[in-house]
């Protein structure tokens, strides 16, 4: 039996690719590489990316079995993704593919409706929304009146949406930090350090809890001649997935900025410059309990 030549192999490969190109979803036009695959009464095949049609459908288990060993191009091949994956690998790859197109993360608070390739997301925001970035995590807001700001933070090639609000009637400061991730279920921890005059306050939060609330009564009462509150946001990636649970108890309030006072005053200080009696007013609440989080410009 003769051996296959390289030209013959190329022909076979081209034929296989041409055959795979015909395996497309009748609804969305993507490859039939995302299970389950359903067949309608009209013999149309629907991929698992699409909602199951309301009409009677049958799961095409024979096709699924036969296609398990086929490598399909990524659905974002047209945007430049070179990957070829087996059906078992497709869902995770599509979730994390850096060639996928996303809506601009600022669309909730700007007029930008641009669709951007994920790998170019930070560059797009730096060019189009430079004024929204928190440089080195620094921010400030005035005392005495309502304040609301939606902005961006870049940290280790990751983009975060930072939403802040200050309610003057009860001195309540709210902040949420949301990663603009590409399908990765990553937990990010953050710390907020606030100062007003000589008074300081620190508190922890995380991207799973949602919104962190901090009552600033102690800062305001010790403001002296200060007319604004300055803050700095620190973001870090959690190395331990167990550190964050879907519960506010995952990040109890505690002193994250050790006191610089003498030992004789440590019993009276919960945070630097903040008396412990005011700590009872500091709470962290879940995102779904705060109407401001969904508010738009």
Short mmCIF file of N, CA and C in Angstrom, two decimals, residues 70-222:
data_model
loop_
_atom_site.label_atom_id
_atom_site.label_comp_id
_atom_site.label_asym_id
_atom_site.label_seq_id
_atom_site.Cartn_x
_atom_site.Cartn_y
_atom_site.Cartn_z
N UNK A 70 -14.12 15.81 16.28
CA UNK A 70 -13.88 16.82 15.26
C UNK A 70 -13.41 18.10 15.93
N UNK A 71 -12.37 18.69 15.40
CA UNK A 71 -11.91 19.99 15.88
C UNK A 71 -12.57 21.09 15.05
N UNK A 72 -13.30 21.95 15.75
CA UNK A 72 -14.02 23.03 15.09
C UNK A 72 -13.27 24.35 15.26
N UNK A 73 -13.34 25.22 14.26
CA UNK A 73 -12.77 26.56 14.43
C UNK A 73 -13.55 27.33 15.50
N UNK A 74 -12.88 28.25 16.14
CA UNK A 74 -13.55 29.11 17.11
C UNK A 74 -14.59 29.97 16.40
N UNK A 75 -15.66 30.28 17.07
CA UNK A 75 -16.69 31.13 16.47
C UNK A 75 -16.17 32.53 16.18
N UNK A 76 -15.05 32.89 16.81
CA UNK A 76 -14.45 34.21 16.58
C UNK A 76 -13.27 34.14 15.61
N UNK A 77 -13.25 33.10 14.78
CA UNK A 77 -12.18 32.96 13.79
C UNK A 77 -12.16 34.16 12.85
N UNK A 78 -13.33 34.70 12.55
CA UNK A 78 -13.41 35.87 11.67
C UNK A 78 -12.77 37.10 12.27
N UNK A 79 -12.64 37.14 13.62
CA UNK A 79 -11.98 38.26 14.29
C UNK A 79 -10.49 38.00 14.50
N UNK A 80 -10.04 36.81 14.07
CA UNK A 80 -8.61 36.53 14.15
C UNK A 80 -8.21 35.37 15.04
N UNK A 81 -9.16 34.73 15.72
CA UNK A 81 -8.79 33.63 16.62
C UNK A 81 -8.36 32.41 15.80
N UNK A 82 -7.17 31.88 16.05
CA UNK A 82 -6.66 30.75 15.27
C UNK A 82 -7.01 29.38 15.86
N UNK A 83 -7.70 29.36 17.00
CA UNK A 83 -7.91 28.12 17.74
C UNK A 83 -8.86 27.16 17.02
N UNK A 84 -8.56 25.88 17.15
CA UNK A 84 -9.45 24.80 16.73
C UNK A 84 -9.65 23.90 17.94
N UNK A 85 -10.89 23.67 18.32
CA UNK A 85 -11.17 22.97 19.56
C UNK A 85 -12.18 21.84 19.37
N UNK A 86 -12.07 20.82 20.22
CA UNK A 86 -13.07 19.77 20.26
C UNK A 86 -14.31 20.31 20.96
N UNK A 87 -15.49 19.72 20.69
CA UNK A 87 -16.73 20.21 21.31
C UNK A 87 -16.67 20.31 22.83
N UNK A 88 -15.96 19.41 23.48
CA UNK A 88 -15.87 19.45 24.94
C UNK A 88 -15.13 20.69 25.43
N UNK A 89 -14.29 21.27 24.56
CA UNK A 89 -13.49 22.43 24.94
C UNK A 89 -14.12 23.76 24.53
N UNK A 90 -15.10 23.68 23.65
CA UNK A 90 -15.66 24.89 23.05
C UNK A 90 -16.29 25.86 24.05
N UNK A 91 -17.18 25.41 24.96
CA UNK A 91 -17.83 26.38 25.87
C UNK A 91 -16.85 27.23 26.67
N UNK A 92 -15.84 26.60 27.26
CA UNK A 92 -14.88 27.35 28.07
C UNK A 92 -14.04 28.27 27.20
N UNK A 93 -13.64 27.77 26.03
CA UNK A 93 -12.83 28.60 25.15
C UNK A 93 -13.60 29.84 24.70
N UNK A 94 -14.84 29.67 24.30
CA UNK A 94 -15.62 30.82 23.83
C UNK A 94 -15.84 31.82 24.94
N UNK A 95 -15.94 31.32 26.17
CA UNK A 95 -16.14 32.21 27.30
C UNK A 95 -14.92 33.09 27.53
N UNK A 96 -13.73 32.53 27.29
CA UNK A 96 -12.49 33.23 27.60
C UNK A 96 -11.75 33.75 26.38
N UNK A 97 -12.27 33.52 25.20
CA UNK A 97 -11.56 33.91 23.98
C UNK A 97 -11.33 35.42 23.95
N UNK A 98 -10.10 35.82 23.78
CA UNK A 98 -9.77 37.25 23.79
C UNK A 98 -10.09 37.93 22.47
N UNK A 99 -10.57 37.16 21.49
CA UNK A 99 -10.96 37.75 20.22
C UNK A 99 -12.46 38.06 20.17
N UNK A 100 -13.18 37.69 21.22
CA UNK A 100 -14.62 37.94 21.23
C UNK A 100 -14.90 39.43 21.31
N UNK A 101 -16.00 39.83 20.73
CA UNK A 101 -16.39 41.24 20.75
C UNK A 101 -17.31 41.51 21.92
N UNK A 102 -17.02 42.58 22.64
CA UNK A 102 -17.81 42.98 23.79
C UNK A 102 -18.28 44.42 23.61
N UNK A 103 -19.38 44.74 24.25
CA UNK A 103 -19.82 46.13 24.27
C UNK A 103 -18.90 46.91 25.20
N UNK A 104 -18.71 48.16 24.89
CA UNK A 104 -17.88 49.01 25.74
C UNK A 104 -18.41 48.97 27.17
N UNK A 105 -17.57 48.72 28.17
CA UNK A 105 -18.03 48.62 29.55
C UNK A 105 -18.59 49.92 30.12
N UNK A 106 -18.38 51.03 29.43
CA UNK A 106 -18.89 52.32 29.92
C UNK A 106 -20.28 52.64 29.39
N UNK A 107 -20.88 51.72 28.64
CA UNK A 107 -22.14 52.05 27.96
C UNK A 107 -23.26 52.42 28.93
N UNK A 108 -23.18 51.96 30.18
CA UNK A 108 -24.21 52.29 31.16
C UNK A 108 -24.14 53.74 31.62
N UNK A 109 -22.98 54.37 31.47
CA UNK A 109 -22.87 55.75 31.95
C UNK A 109 -22.23 56.70 30.94
N UNK A 110 -22.06 56.23 29.70
CA UNK A 110 -21.64 57.12 28.62
C UNK A 110 -22.52 56.83 27.41
N UNK A 111 -22.29 57.55 26.34
CA UNK A 111 -23.04 57.32 25.11
C UNK A 111 -22.32 56.36 24.17
N UNK A 112 -21.30 55.66 24.66
CA UNK A 112 -20.49 54.80 23.81
C UNK A 112 -21.16 53.44 23.62
N UNK A 113 -21.50 53.12 22.40
CA UNK A 113 -22.10 51.82 22.07
C UNK A 113 -21.17 50.98 21.20
N UNK A 114 -19.89 51.30 21.24
CA UNK A 114 -18.91 50.60 20.40
C UNK A 114 -18.72 49.16 20.85
N UNK A 115 -18.62 48.26 19.88
CA UNK A 115 -18.24 46.88 20.16
C UNK A 115 -16.74 46.75 19.94
N UNK A 116 -16.07 46.17 20.93
CA UNK A 116 -14.61 46.12 20.90
C UNK A 116 -14.13 44.69 21.14
N UNK A 117 -13.11 44.28 20.41
CA UNK A 117 -12.47 43.00 20.66
C UNK A 117 -11.89 43.04 22.08
N UNK A 118 -12.09 41.99 22.86
CA UNK A 118 -11.68 42.01 24.26
C UNK A 118 -10.21 42.38 24.43
N UNK A 119 -9.36 41.89 23.56
CA UNK A 119 -7.93 42.16 23.69
C UNK A 119 -7.62 43.63 23.47
N UNK A 120 -8.54 44.38 22.88
CA UNK A 120 -8.34 45.81 22.63
C UNK A 120 -9.18 46.69 23.55
N UNK A 121 -9.80 46.07 24.56
CA UNK A 121 -10.75 46.79 25.40
C UNK A 121 -10.08 47.92 26.18
N UNK A 122 -8.95 47.64 26.80
CA UNK A 122 -8.27 48.67 27.60
C UNK A 122 -7.80 49.81 26.71
N UNK A 123 -7.25 49.46 25.54
CA UNK A 123 -6.78 50.50 24.61
C UNK A 123 -7.93 51.39 24.18
N UNK A 124 -9.08 50.79 23.89
CA UNK A 124 -10.26 51.58 23.50
C UNK A 124 -10.64 52.56 24.59
N UNK A 125 -10.69 52.07 25.83
CA UNK A 125 -11.10 52.94 26.94
C UNK A 125 -10.06 54.02 27.22
N UNK A 126 -8.80 53.70 27.07
CA UNK A 126 -7.76 54.70 27.29
C UNK A 126 -7.82 55.82 26.25
N UNK A 127 -8.23 55.47 25.04
CA UNK A 127 -8.31 56.47 23.97
C UNK A 127 -9.61 57.26 24.05
N UNK A 128 -10.72 56.56 24.25
CA UNK A 128 -12.04 57.20 24.19
C UNK A 128 -12.54 57.71 25.53
N UNK A 129 -12.07 57.12 26.62
CA UNK A 129 -12.62 57.46 27.94
C UNK A 129 -11.50 57.72 28.95
N UNK A 130 -10.46 58.38 28.52
CA UNK A 130 -9.30 58.64 29.37
C UNK A 130 -9.69 59.39 30.64
N UNK A 131 -10.67 60.27 30.55
CA UNK A 131 -11.06 61.09 31.69
C UNK A 131 -11.75 60.29 32.78
N UNK A 132 -12.15 59.06 32.50
CA UNK A 132 -12.86 58.25 33.48
C UNK A 132 -11.92 57.42 34.36
N UNK A 133 -10.64 57.36 34.02
CA UNK A 133 -9.71 56.50 34.75
C UNK A 133 -9.30 57.13 36.08
N UNK A 134 -9.23 56.28 37.10
CA UNK A 134 -8.68 56.68 38.40
C UNK A 134 -7.18 56.46 38.34
N UNK A 135 -6.42 57.51 38.24
CA UNK A 135 -4.97 57.40 38.17
C UNK A 135 -4.41 56.91 39.51
N UNK A 136 -3.75 55.77 39.47
CA UNK A 136 -3.17 55.15 40.67
C UNK A 136 -4.22 54.87 41.74
N UNK A 137 -5.49 54.76 41.32
CA UNK A 137 -6.56 54.45 42.25
C UNK A 137 -7.01 55.61 43.11
N UNK A 138 -6.55 56.81 42.81
CA UNK A 138 -6.86 57.98 43.63
C UNK A 138 -8.17 58.63 43.20
N UNK A 139 -8.92 59.12 44.19
CA UNK A 139 -10.15 59.86 43.91
C UNK A 139 -10.45 60.78 45.08
N UNK A 140 -11.37 61.69 44.89
CA UNK A 140 -11.81 62.57 45.97
C UNK A 140 -13.22 63.05 45.67
N UNK A 141 -13.90 63.47 46.71
CA UNK A 141 -15.25 64.03 46.53
C UNK A 141 -15.50 65.07 47.62
N UNK A 142 -16.30 66.07 47.32
CA UNK A 142 -16.53 67.17 48.26
C UNK A 142 -17.52 66.79 49.36
N UNK A 143 -17.33 67.39 50.51
CA UNK A 143 -18.31 67.26 51.58
C UNK A 143 -19.40 68.30 51.39
N UNK A 144 -20.57 68.01 51.90
CA UNK A 144 -21.62 69.02 51.89
C UNK A 144 -22.67 68.86 50.82
N UNK A 145 -22.39 68.05 49.80
CA UNK A 145 -23.44 67.81 48.81
C UNK A 145 -23.28 66.44 48.16
N UNK A 146 -24.35 66.04 47.50
CA UNK A 146 -24.44 64.72 46.87
C UNK A 146 -23.34 64.55 45.82
N UNK A 147 -22.79 63.34 45.77
CA UNK A 147 -21.73 63.06 44.79
C UNK A 147 -21.94 61.67 44.20
N UNK A 148 -21.82 61.55 42.89
CA UNK A 148 -21.92 60.25 42.21
C UNK A 148 -20.94 60.24 41.05
N UNK A 149 -20.19 59.16 40.93
CA UNK A 149 -19.20 59.07 39.84
C UNK A 149 -19.03 57.62 39.41
N UNK A 150 -19.04 57.40 38.10
CA UNK A 150 -18.76 56.09 37.53
C UNK A 150 -17.46 56.19 36.75
N UNK A 151 -16.51 55.34 37.06
CA UNK A 151 -15.20 55.46 36.42
C UNK A 151 -14.56 54.12 36.15
N UNK A 152 -13.29 54.16 35.75
CA UNK A 152 -12.54 52.97 35.37
C UNK A 152 -11.21 52.92 36.12
N UNK A 153 -10.73 51.71 36.33
CA UNK A 153 -9.43 51.50 36.95
C UNK A 153 -8.72 50.37 36.20
N UNK A 154 -7.47 50.59 35.86
CA UNK A 154 -6.67 49.54 35.23
C UNK A 154 -5.68 48.99 36.25
N UNK A 155 -5.64 47.67 36.36
CA UNK A 155 -4.71 47.03 37.29
C UNK A 155 -4.25 45.71 36.69
N UNK A 156 -2.97 45.59 36.42
CA UNK A 156 -2.38 44.37 35.88
C UNK A 156 -3.10 43.90 34.61
N UNK A 157 -3.27 44.80 33.69
CA UNK A 157 -3.92 44.52 32.41
C UNK A 157 -5.36 44.06 32.56
N UNK A 158 -5.98 44.42 33.67
CA UNK A 158 -7.38 44.12 33.91
C UNK A 158 -8.13 45.43 34.09
N UNK A 159 -9.31 45.50 33.50
CA UNK A 159 -10.11 46.72 33.57
C UNK A 159 -11.23 46.54 34.59
N UNK A 160 -11.42 47.53 35.45
CA UNK A 160 -12.46 47.49 36.47
C UNK A 160 -13.38 48.70 36.32
N UNK A 161 -14.66 48.46 36.54
CA UNK A 161 -15.63 49.55 36.59
C UNK A 161 -15.82 49.91 38.06
N UNK A 162 -15.57 51.16 38.40
CA UNK A 162 -15.65 51.63 39.79
C UNK A 162 -16.79 52.64 39.89
N UNK A 163 -17.79 52.30 40.71
CA UNK A 163 -18.93 53.20 40.89
C UNK A 163 -18.95 53.69 42.33
N UNK A 164 -19.05 55.02 42.47
CA UNK A 164 -19.02 55.63 43.80
C UNK A 164 -20.22 56.56 43.98
N UNK A 165 -20.64 56.65 45.23
CA UNK A 165 -21.75 57.54 45.54
C UNK A 165 -21.61 58.00 46.99
N UNK A 166 -21.88 59.28 47.23
CA UNK A 166 -21.86 59.82 48.60
C UNK A 166 -23.18 60.53 48.86
N UNK A 167 -23.88 60.08 49.92
CA UNK A 167 -25.16 60.67 50.31
C UNK A 167 -24.93 61.59 51.49
N UNK A 168 -25.10 62.87 51.27
CA UNK A 168 -24.77 63.84 52.29
C UNK A 168 -25.73 63.80 53.47
N UNK A 169 -26.99 63.39 53.25
CA UNK A 169 -27.97 63.43 54.34
C UNK A 169 -27.63 62.48 55.48
N UNK A 170 -26.95 61.36 55.18
CA UNK A 170 -26.57 60.44 56.26
C UNK A 170 -25.08 60.06 56.21
N UNK A 171 -24.31 60.84 55.44
CA UNK A 171 -22.86 60.61 55.33
C UNK A 171 -22.52 59.18 54.90
N UNK A 172 -23.30 58.65 53.98
CA UNK A 172 -23.10 57.28 53.52
C UNK A 172 -22.31 57.27 52.21
N UNK A 173 -21.19 56.54 52.22
CA UNK A 173 -20.37 56.37 51.03
C UNK A 173 -20.55 54.96 50.51
N UNK A 174 -20.82 54.83 49.23
CA UNK A 174 -21.01 53.52 48.61
C UNK A 174 -20.02 53.36 47.47
N UNK A 175 -19.46 52.16 47.35
CA UNK A 175 -18.51 51.89 46.27
C UNK A 175 -18.68 50.45 45.80
N UNK A 176 -18.60 50.25 44.50
CA UNK A 176 -18.60 48.91 43.93
C UNK A 176 -17.47 48.82 42.92
N UNK A 177 -16.83 47.67 42.86
CA UNK A 177 -15.73 47.42 41.92
C UNK A 177 -16.08 46.16 41.15
N UNK A 178 -16.22 46.29 39.83
CA UNK A 178 -16.63 45.18 38.99
C UNK A 178 -15.59 44.93 37.90
N UNK A 179 -15.03 43.72 37.82
CA UNK A 179 -14.06 43.44 36.76
C UNK A 179 -14.73 43.28 35.42
N UNK A 180 -14.11 43.82 34.39
CA UNK A 180 -14.60 43.66 33.03
C UNK A 180 -13.89 42.45 32.44
N UNK A 181 -14.24 41.28 32.94
CA UNK A 181 -13.49 40.08 32.62
C UNK A 181 -14.04 39.37 31.40
N UNK A 182 -13.24 38.43 30.89
CA UNK A 182 -13.61 37.67 29.71
C UNK A 182 -13.93 36.24 30.12
N UNK A 183 -15.00 36.11 30.90
CA UNK A 183 -15.46 34.78 31.25
C UNK A 183 -14.73 34.09 32.39
N UNK A 184 -13.81 34.74 33.04
CA UNK A 184 -13.09 34.13 34.13
C UNK A 184 -13.81 34.42 35.45
N UNK A 185 -14.05 33.36 36.19
CA UNK A 185 -14.74 33.53 37.47
C UNK A 185 -13.70 33.85 38.55
N UNK A 186 -13.06 34.98 38.38
CA UNK A 186 -11.99 35.39 39.29
C UNK A 186 -12.53 36.30 40.37
N UNK A 187 -12.10 36.06 41.59
CA UNK A 187 -12.47 36.92 42.71
C UNK A 187 -11.37 37.95 42.92
N UNK A 188 -11.76 39.20 42.95
CA UNK A 188 -10.80 40.28 43.21
C UNK A 188 -11.14 40.92 44.55
N UNK A 189 -10.14 41.11 45.36
CA UNK A 189 -10.30 41.80 46.64
C UNK A 189 -9.87 43.25 46.47
N UNK A 190 -10.46 44.12 47.26
CA UNK A 190 -10.02 45.51 47.21
C UNK A 190 -10.08 46.14 48.59
N UNK A 191 -9.29 47.19 48.76
CA UNK A 191 -9.31 47.98 49.99
C UNK A 191 -9.56 49.43 49.61
N UNK A 192 -10.33 50.11 50.42
CA UNK A 192 -10.59 51.53 50.24
C UNK A 192 -10.01 52.27 51.44
N UNK A 193 -9.16 53.24 51.17
CA UNK A 193 -8.55 54.05 52.22
C UNK A 193 -9.04 55.48 52.05
N UNK A 194 -9.77 55.99 53.05
CA UNK A 194 -10.35 57.33 53.00
C UNK A 194 -9.70 58.22 54.05
N UNK A 195 -9.46 59.46 53.70
CA UNK A 195 -8.92 60.43 54.64
C UNK A 195 -9.69 61.74 54.54
N UNK A 196 -9.82 62.39 55.68
CA UNK A 196 -10.46 63.71 55.74
C UNK A 196 -9.76 64.49 56.85
N UNK A 197 -8.97 65.47 56.45
CA UNK A 197 -8.17 66.17 57.44
C UNK A 197 -7.16 65.20 58.03
N UNK A 198 -7.17 65.06 59.35
CA UNK A 198 -6.25 64.14 60.02
C UNK A 198 -6.87 62.77 60.29
N UNK A 199 -8.16 62.62 60.00
CA UNK A 199 -8.85 61.35 60.24
C UNK A 199 -8.70 60.41 59.05
N UNK A 200 -8.58 59.11 59.35
CA UNK A 200 -8.41 58.11 58.31
C UNK A 200 -9.31 56.92 58.57
N UNK A 201 -9.65 56.22 57.49
CA UNK A 201 -10.54 55.06 57.60
C UNK A 201 -10.20 54.08 56.50
N UNK A 202 -10.15 52.77 56.83
CA UNK A 202 -9.90 51.74 55.83
C UNK A 202 -10.91 50.63 55.95
N UNK A 203 -11.29 50.05 54.81
CA UNK A 203 -12.25 48.96 54.82
C UNK A 203 -11.99 48.07 53.61
N UNK A 204 -12.30 46.78 53.76
CA UNK A 204 -12.12 45.82 52.68
C UNK A 204 -13.44 45.54 51.96
N UNK A 205 -13.30 45.07 50.72
CA UNK A 205 -14.46 44.65 49.95
C UNK A 205 -14.01 43.62 48.92
N UNK A 206 -14.94 43.09 48.15
CA UNK A 206 -14.58 42.17 47.08
C UNK A 206 -15.62 42.23 45.98
N UNK A 207 -15.25 41.70 44.83
CA UNK A 207 -16.10 41.83 43.66
C UNK A 207 -17.29 40.88 43.68
N UNK A 208 -17.33 39.94 44.62
CA UNK A 208 -18.47 39.04 44.72
C UNK A 208 -19.57 39.63 45.59
N UNK A 209 -19.18 40.38 46.61
CA UNK A 209 -20.17 40.97 47.51
C UNK A 209 -20.99 42.02 46.79
N UNK A 210 -20.38 42.76 45.88
CA UNK A 210 -21.10 43.81 45.16
C UNK A 210 -20.75 45.17 45.69
N UNK A 211 -21.71 45.81 46.36
CA UNK A 211 -21.51 47.17 46.85
C UNK A 211 -21.08 47.17 48.32
N UNK A 212 -20.09 47.99 48.63
CA UNK A 212 -19.66 48.18 50.01
C UNK A 212 -20.17 49.54 50.49
N UNK A 213 -20.79 49.56 51.66
CA UNK A 213 -21.30 50.80 52.26
C UNK A 213 -20.46 51.16 53.48
N UNK A 214 -20.14 52.43 53.60
CA UNK A 214 -19.37 52.92 54.73
C UNK A 214 -20.00 54.22 55.22
N UNK A 215 -20.42 54.24 56.47
CA UNK A 215 -20.90 55.49 57.06
C UNK A 215 -19.69 56.30 57.53
N UNK A 216 -19.65 57.55 57.10
CA UNK A 216 -18.47 58.38 57.34
C UNK A 216 -18.67 59.41 58.44
N UNK A 217 -19.55 59.14 59.40
CA UNK A 217 -19.82 60.09 60.48
C UNK A 217 -18.55 60.53 61.19
N UNK A 218 -17.68 59.57 61.52
CA UNK A 218 -16.48 59.90 62.27
C UNK A 218 -15.52 60.76 61.46
N UNK A 219 -15.42 60.48 60.16
CA UNK A 219 -14.57 61.31 59.31
C UNK A 219 -15.10 62.73 59.24
N UNK A 220 -16.41 62.84 59.07
CA UNK A 220 -17.01 64.16 58.90
C UNK A 220 -16.91 64.98 60.18
N UNK A 221 -17.13 64.34 61.34
CA UNK A 221 -17.08 65.08 62.60
C UNK A 221 -15.66 65.52 62.96
N UNK A 222 -14.66 64.84 62.40
CA UNK A 222 -13.27 65.20 62.69
C UNK A 222 -12.61 65.91 61.51
#
